[in-house]
PDB file of C-alpha atoms in Angstrom:
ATOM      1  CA  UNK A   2     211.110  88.672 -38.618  1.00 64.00           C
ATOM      2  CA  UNK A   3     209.868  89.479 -35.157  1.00 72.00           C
ATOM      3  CA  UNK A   4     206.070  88.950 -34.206  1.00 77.00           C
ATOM      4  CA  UNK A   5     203.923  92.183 -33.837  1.00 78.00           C
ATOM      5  CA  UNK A   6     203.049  92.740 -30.552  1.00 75.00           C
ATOM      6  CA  UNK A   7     199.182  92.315 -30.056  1.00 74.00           C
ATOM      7  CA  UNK A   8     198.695  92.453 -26.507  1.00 77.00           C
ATOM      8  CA  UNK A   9     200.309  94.370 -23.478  1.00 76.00           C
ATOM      9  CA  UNK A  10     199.730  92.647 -20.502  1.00 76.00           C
ATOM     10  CA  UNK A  11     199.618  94.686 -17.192  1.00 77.00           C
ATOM     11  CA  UNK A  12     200.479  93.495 -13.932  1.00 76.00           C
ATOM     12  CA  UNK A  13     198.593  94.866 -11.696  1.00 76.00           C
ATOM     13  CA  UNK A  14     200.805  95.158  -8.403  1.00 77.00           C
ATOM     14  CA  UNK A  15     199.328  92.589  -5.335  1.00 85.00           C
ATOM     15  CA  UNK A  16     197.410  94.732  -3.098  1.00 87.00           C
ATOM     16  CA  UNK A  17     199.289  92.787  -0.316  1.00 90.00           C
ATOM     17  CA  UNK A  18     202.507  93.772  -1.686  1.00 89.00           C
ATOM     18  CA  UNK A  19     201.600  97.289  -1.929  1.00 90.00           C
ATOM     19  CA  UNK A  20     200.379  97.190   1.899  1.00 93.00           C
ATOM     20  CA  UNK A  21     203.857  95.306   2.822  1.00 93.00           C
ATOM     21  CA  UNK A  22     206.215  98.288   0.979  1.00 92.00           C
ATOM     22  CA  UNK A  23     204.059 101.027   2.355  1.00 93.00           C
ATOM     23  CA  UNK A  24     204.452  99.313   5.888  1.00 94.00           C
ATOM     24  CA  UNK A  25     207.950  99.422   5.159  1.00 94.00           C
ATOM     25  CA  UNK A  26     208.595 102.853   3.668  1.00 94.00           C
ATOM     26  CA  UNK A  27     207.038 103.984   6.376  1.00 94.00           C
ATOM     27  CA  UNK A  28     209.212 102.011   9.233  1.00 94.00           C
ATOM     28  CA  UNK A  29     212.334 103.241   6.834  1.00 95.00           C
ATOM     29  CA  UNK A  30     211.346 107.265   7.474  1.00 95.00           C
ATOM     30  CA  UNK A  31     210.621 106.531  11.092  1.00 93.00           C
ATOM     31  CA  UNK A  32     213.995 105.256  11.526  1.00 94.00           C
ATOM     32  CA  UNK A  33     215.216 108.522   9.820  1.00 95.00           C
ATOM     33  CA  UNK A  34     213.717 110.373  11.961  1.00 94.00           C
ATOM     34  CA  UNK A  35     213.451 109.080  15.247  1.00 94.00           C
ATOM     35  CA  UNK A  36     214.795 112.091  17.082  1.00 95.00           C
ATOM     36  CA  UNK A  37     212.366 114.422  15.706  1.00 95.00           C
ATOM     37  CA  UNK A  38     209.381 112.070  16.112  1.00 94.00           C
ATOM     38  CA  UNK A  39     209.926 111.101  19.658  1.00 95.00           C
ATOM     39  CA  UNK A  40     210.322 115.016  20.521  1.00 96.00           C
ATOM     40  CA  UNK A  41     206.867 115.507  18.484  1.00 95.00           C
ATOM     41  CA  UNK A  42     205.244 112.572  20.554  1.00 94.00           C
ATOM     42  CA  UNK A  43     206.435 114.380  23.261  1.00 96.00           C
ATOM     43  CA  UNK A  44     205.110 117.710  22.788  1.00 96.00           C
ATOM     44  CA  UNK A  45     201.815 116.153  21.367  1.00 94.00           C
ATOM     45  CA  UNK A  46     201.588 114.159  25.176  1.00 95.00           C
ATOM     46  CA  UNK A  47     202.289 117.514  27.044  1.00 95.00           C
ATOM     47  CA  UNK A  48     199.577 119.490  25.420  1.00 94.00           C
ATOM     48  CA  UNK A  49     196.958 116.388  25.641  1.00 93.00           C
ATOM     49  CA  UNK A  50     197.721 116.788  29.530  1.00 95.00           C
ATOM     50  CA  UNK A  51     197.358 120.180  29.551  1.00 95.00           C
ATOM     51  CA  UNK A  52     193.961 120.159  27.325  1.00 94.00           C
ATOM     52  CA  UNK A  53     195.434 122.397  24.527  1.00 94.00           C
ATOM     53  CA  UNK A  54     194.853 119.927  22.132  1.00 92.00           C
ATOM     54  CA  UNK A  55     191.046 119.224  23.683  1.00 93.00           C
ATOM     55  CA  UNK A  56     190.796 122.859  22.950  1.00 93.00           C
ATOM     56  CA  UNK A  57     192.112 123.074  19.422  1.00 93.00           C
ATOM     57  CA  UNK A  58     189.777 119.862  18.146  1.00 93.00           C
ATOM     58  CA  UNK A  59     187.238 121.843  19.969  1.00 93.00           C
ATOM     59  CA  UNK A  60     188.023 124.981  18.034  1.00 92.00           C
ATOM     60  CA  UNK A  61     188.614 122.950  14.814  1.00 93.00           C
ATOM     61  CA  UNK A  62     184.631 121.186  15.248  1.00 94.00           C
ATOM     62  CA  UNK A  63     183.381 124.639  15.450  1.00 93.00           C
ATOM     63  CA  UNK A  64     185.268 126.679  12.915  1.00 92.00           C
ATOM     64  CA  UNK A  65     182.436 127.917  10.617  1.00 93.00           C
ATOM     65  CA  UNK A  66     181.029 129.080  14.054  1.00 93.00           C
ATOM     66  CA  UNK A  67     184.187 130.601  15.496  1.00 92.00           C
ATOM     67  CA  UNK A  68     185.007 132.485  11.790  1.00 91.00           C
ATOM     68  CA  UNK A  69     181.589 133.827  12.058  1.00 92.00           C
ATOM     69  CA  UNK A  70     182.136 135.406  15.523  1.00 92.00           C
ATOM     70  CA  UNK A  71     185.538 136.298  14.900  1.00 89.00           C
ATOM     71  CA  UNK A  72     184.006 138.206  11.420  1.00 89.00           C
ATOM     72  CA  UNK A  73     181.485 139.631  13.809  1.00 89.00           C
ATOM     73  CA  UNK A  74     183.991 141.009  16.509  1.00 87.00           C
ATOM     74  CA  UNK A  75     186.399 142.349  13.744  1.00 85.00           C
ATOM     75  CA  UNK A  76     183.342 144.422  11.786  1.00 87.00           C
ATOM     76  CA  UNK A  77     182.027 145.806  14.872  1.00 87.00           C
ATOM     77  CA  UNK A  78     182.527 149.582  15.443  1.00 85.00           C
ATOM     78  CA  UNK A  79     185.764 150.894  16.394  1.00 87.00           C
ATOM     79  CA  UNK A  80     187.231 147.487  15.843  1.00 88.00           C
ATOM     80  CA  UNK A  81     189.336 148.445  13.053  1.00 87.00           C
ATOM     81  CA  UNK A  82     190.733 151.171  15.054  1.00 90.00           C
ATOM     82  CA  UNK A  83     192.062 149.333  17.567  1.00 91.00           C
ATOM     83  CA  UNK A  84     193.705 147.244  14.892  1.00 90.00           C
ATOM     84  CA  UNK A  85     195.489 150.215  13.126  1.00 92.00           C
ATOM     85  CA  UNK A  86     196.396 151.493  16.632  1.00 94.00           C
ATOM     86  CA  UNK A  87     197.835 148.165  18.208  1.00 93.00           C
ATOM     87  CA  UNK A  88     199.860 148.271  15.003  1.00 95.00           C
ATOM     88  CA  UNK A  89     201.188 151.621  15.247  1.00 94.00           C
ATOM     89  CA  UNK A  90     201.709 150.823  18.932  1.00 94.00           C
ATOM     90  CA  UNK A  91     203.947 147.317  17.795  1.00 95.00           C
ATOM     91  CA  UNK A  92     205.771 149.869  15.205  1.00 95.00           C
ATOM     92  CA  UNK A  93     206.448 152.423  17.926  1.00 92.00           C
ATOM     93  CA  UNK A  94     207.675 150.122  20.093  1.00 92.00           C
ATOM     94  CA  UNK A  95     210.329 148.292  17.715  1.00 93.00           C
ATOM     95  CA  UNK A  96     211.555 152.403  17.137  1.00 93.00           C
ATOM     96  CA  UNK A  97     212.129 153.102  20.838  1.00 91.00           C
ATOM     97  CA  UNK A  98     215.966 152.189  22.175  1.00 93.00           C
ATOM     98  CA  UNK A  99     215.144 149.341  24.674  1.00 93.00           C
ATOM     99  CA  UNK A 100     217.336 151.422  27.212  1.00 94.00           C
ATOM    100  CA  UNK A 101     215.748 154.120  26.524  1.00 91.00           C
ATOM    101  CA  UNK A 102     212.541 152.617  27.534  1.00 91.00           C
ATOM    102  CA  UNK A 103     213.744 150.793  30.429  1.00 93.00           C
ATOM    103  CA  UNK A 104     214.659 154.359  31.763  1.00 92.00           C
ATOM    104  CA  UNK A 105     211.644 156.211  31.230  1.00 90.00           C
ATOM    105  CA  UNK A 106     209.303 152.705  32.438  1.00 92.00           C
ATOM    106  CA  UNK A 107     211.202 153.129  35.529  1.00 93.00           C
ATOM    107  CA  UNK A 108     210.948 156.638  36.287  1.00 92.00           C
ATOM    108  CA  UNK A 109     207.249 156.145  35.238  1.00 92.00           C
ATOM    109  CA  UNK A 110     207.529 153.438  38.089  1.00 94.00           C
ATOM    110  CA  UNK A 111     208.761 155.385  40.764  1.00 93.00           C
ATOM    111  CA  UNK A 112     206.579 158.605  40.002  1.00 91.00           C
ATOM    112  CA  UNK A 113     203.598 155.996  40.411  1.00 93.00           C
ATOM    113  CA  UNK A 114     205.110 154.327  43.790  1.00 95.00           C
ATOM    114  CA  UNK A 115     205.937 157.803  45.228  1.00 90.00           C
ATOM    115  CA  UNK A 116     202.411 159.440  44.404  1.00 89.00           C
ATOM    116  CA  UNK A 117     200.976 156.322  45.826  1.00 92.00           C
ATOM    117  CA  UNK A 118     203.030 156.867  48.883  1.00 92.00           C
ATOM    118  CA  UNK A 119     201.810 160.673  49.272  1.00 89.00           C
ATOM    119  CA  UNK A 120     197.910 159.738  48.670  1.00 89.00           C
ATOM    120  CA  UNK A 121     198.309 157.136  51.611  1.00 92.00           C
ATOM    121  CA  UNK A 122     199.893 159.718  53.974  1.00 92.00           C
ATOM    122  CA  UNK A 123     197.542 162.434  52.791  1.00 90.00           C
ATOM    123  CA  UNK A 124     200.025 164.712  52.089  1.00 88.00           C
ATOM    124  CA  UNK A 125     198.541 168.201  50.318  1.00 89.00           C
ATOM    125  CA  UNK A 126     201.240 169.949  50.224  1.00 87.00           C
ATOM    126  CA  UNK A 127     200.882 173.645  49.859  1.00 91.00           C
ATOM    127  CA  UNK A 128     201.798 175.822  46.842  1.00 92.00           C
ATOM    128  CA  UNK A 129     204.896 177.376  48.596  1.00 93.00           C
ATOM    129  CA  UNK A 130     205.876 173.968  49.468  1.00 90.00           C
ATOM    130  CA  UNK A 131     205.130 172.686  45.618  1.00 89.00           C
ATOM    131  CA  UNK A 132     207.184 175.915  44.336  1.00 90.00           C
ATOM    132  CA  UNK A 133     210.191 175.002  46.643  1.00 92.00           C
ATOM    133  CA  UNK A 134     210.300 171.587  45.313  1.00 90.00           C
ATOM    134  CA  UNK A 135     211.451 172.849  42.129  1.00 90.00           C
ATOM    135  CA  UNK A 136     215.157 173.490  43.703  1.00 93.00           C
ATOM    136  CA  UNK A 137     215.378 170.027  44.094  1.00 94.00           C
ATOM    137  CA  UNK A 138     217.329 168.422  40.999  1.00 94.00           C
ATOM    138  CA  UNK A 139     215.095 165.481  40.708  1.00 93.00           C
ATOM    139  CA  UNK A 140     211.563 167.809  39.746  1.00 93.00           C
ATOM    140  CA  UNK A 141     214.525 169.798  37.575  1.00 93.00           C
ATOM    141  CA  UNK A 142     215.284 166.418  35.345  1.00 93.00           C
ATOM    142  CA  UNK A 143     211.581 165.372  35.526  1.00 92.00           C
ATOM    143  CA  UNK A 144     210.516 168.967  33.931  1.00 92.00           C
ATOM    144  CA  UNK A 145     213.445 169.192  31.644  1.00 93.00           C
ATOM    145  CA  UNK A 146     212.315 165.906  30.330  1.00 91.00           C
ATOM    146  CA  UNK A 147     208.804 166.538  29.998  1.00 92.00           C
ATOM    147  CA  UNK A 148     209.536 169.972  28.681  1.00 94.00           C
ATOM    148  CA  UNK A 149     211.669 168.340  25.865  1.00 94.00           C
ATOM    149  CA  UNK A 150     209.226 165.686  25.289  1.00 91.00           C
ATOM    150  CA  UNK A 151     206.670 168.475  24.819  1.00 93.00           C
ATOM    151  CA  UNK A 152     209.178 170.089  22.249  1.00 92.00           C
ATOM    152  CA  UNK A 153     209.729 166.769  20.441  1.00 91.00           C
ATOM    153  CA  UNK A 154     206.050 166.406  20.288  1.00 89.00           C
ATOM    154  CA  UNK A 155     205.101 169.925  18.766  1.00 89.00           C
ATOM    155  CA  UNK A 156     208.062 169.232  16.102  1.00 89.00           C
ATOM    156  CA  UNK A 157     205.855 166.355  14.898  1.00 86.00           C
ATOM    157  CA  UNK A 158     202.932 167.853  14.845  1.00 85.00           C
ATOM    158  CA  UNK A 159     204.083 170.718  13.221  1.00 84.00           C
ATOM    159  CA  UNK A 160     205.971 168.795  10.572  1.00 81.00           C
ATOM    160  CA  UNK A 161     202.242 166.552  10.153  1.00 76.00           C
ATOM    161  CA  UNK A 162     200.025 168.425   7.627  1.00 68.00           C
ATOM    162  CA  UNK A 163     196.897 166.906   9.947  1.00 68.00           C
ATOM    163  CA  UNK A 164     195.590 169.030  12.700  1.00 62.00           C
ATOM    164  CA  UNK A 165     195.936 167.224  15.985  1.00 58.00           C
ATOM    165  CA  UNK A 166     194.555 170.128  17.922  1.00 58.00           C
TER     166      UNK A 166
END
């Protein structure tokens, strides 16, 4: 018959051999992944030259004091306002045809430029002159498309159960 077993010896690993197959492990995923390091070592060197990452271990020594401003800012009046607004301004702008945008930004553009123009001439043009200015097909389009904007706008409102006015 077999002797009981009495005593369980543990090796306990060399601490030296642990450091040597760590060191190695580690040279093993570097070589994996040498593309995708040296690109990290690069961007890491590009934002130490440009102080970025100055300015995040900055930010990072100083978090409990940046949270509390950034707490402070966000609770101050009208704060969450803007919030809910710049939201509903990102939504409204991901519902608008990009085409459609670019059109109306650049008629928005050239009202500005042309108003701009007529300030630094100091044209004041009279009200016969404003009234004849409505033959030309240009003022037509402009107040057929603010007159359907207005339209557009008065559907919504009217279709809101809020009170805008």
């Amino acid at each position: 018959m077999a002797k009981a077993i009495k005593q369980i010896k543990q090796t306990a690993p060399d601490p030296q051999e642990q450091q040597m197959q760590a060191v190695s492990d580690m040279v093993a995923v570097l070589a994996e992944n040498k593309d995708a390091i040296l690109k990290t070592v690069g961007i890491l060197k590009e934002l130490h030259e440009m102080g970025a990452l100055d300015a995040v271990h900055a930010l990072l020594e100083k978090r409990v004091d940046v949270g509390a401003i950034a707490v402070g800012q966000m609770n101050q009046t009208g704060m969450h306002n803007m919030m809910k607004n710049g939201m509903n301004a990102v939504k409204f702008l991901g519902s608008v045809q990009p085409e459609r945008l670019e059109i109306m930004l650049n008629g928005v553009g050239r009202g500005l430029q042309r108003l701009t123009d007529a300030v630094e001439r100091g044209d004041k043009p009279s009200l016969w002159q404003i009234g004849k200015s409505m033959r030309h097909p240009e003022i037509r389009t402009s107040l057929t498309t603010m007159t359907e904007f207005l339209h557009g706008m008065g559907e919504a409102f009217s279709h809101d159960s809020r009170h805008v006015h």
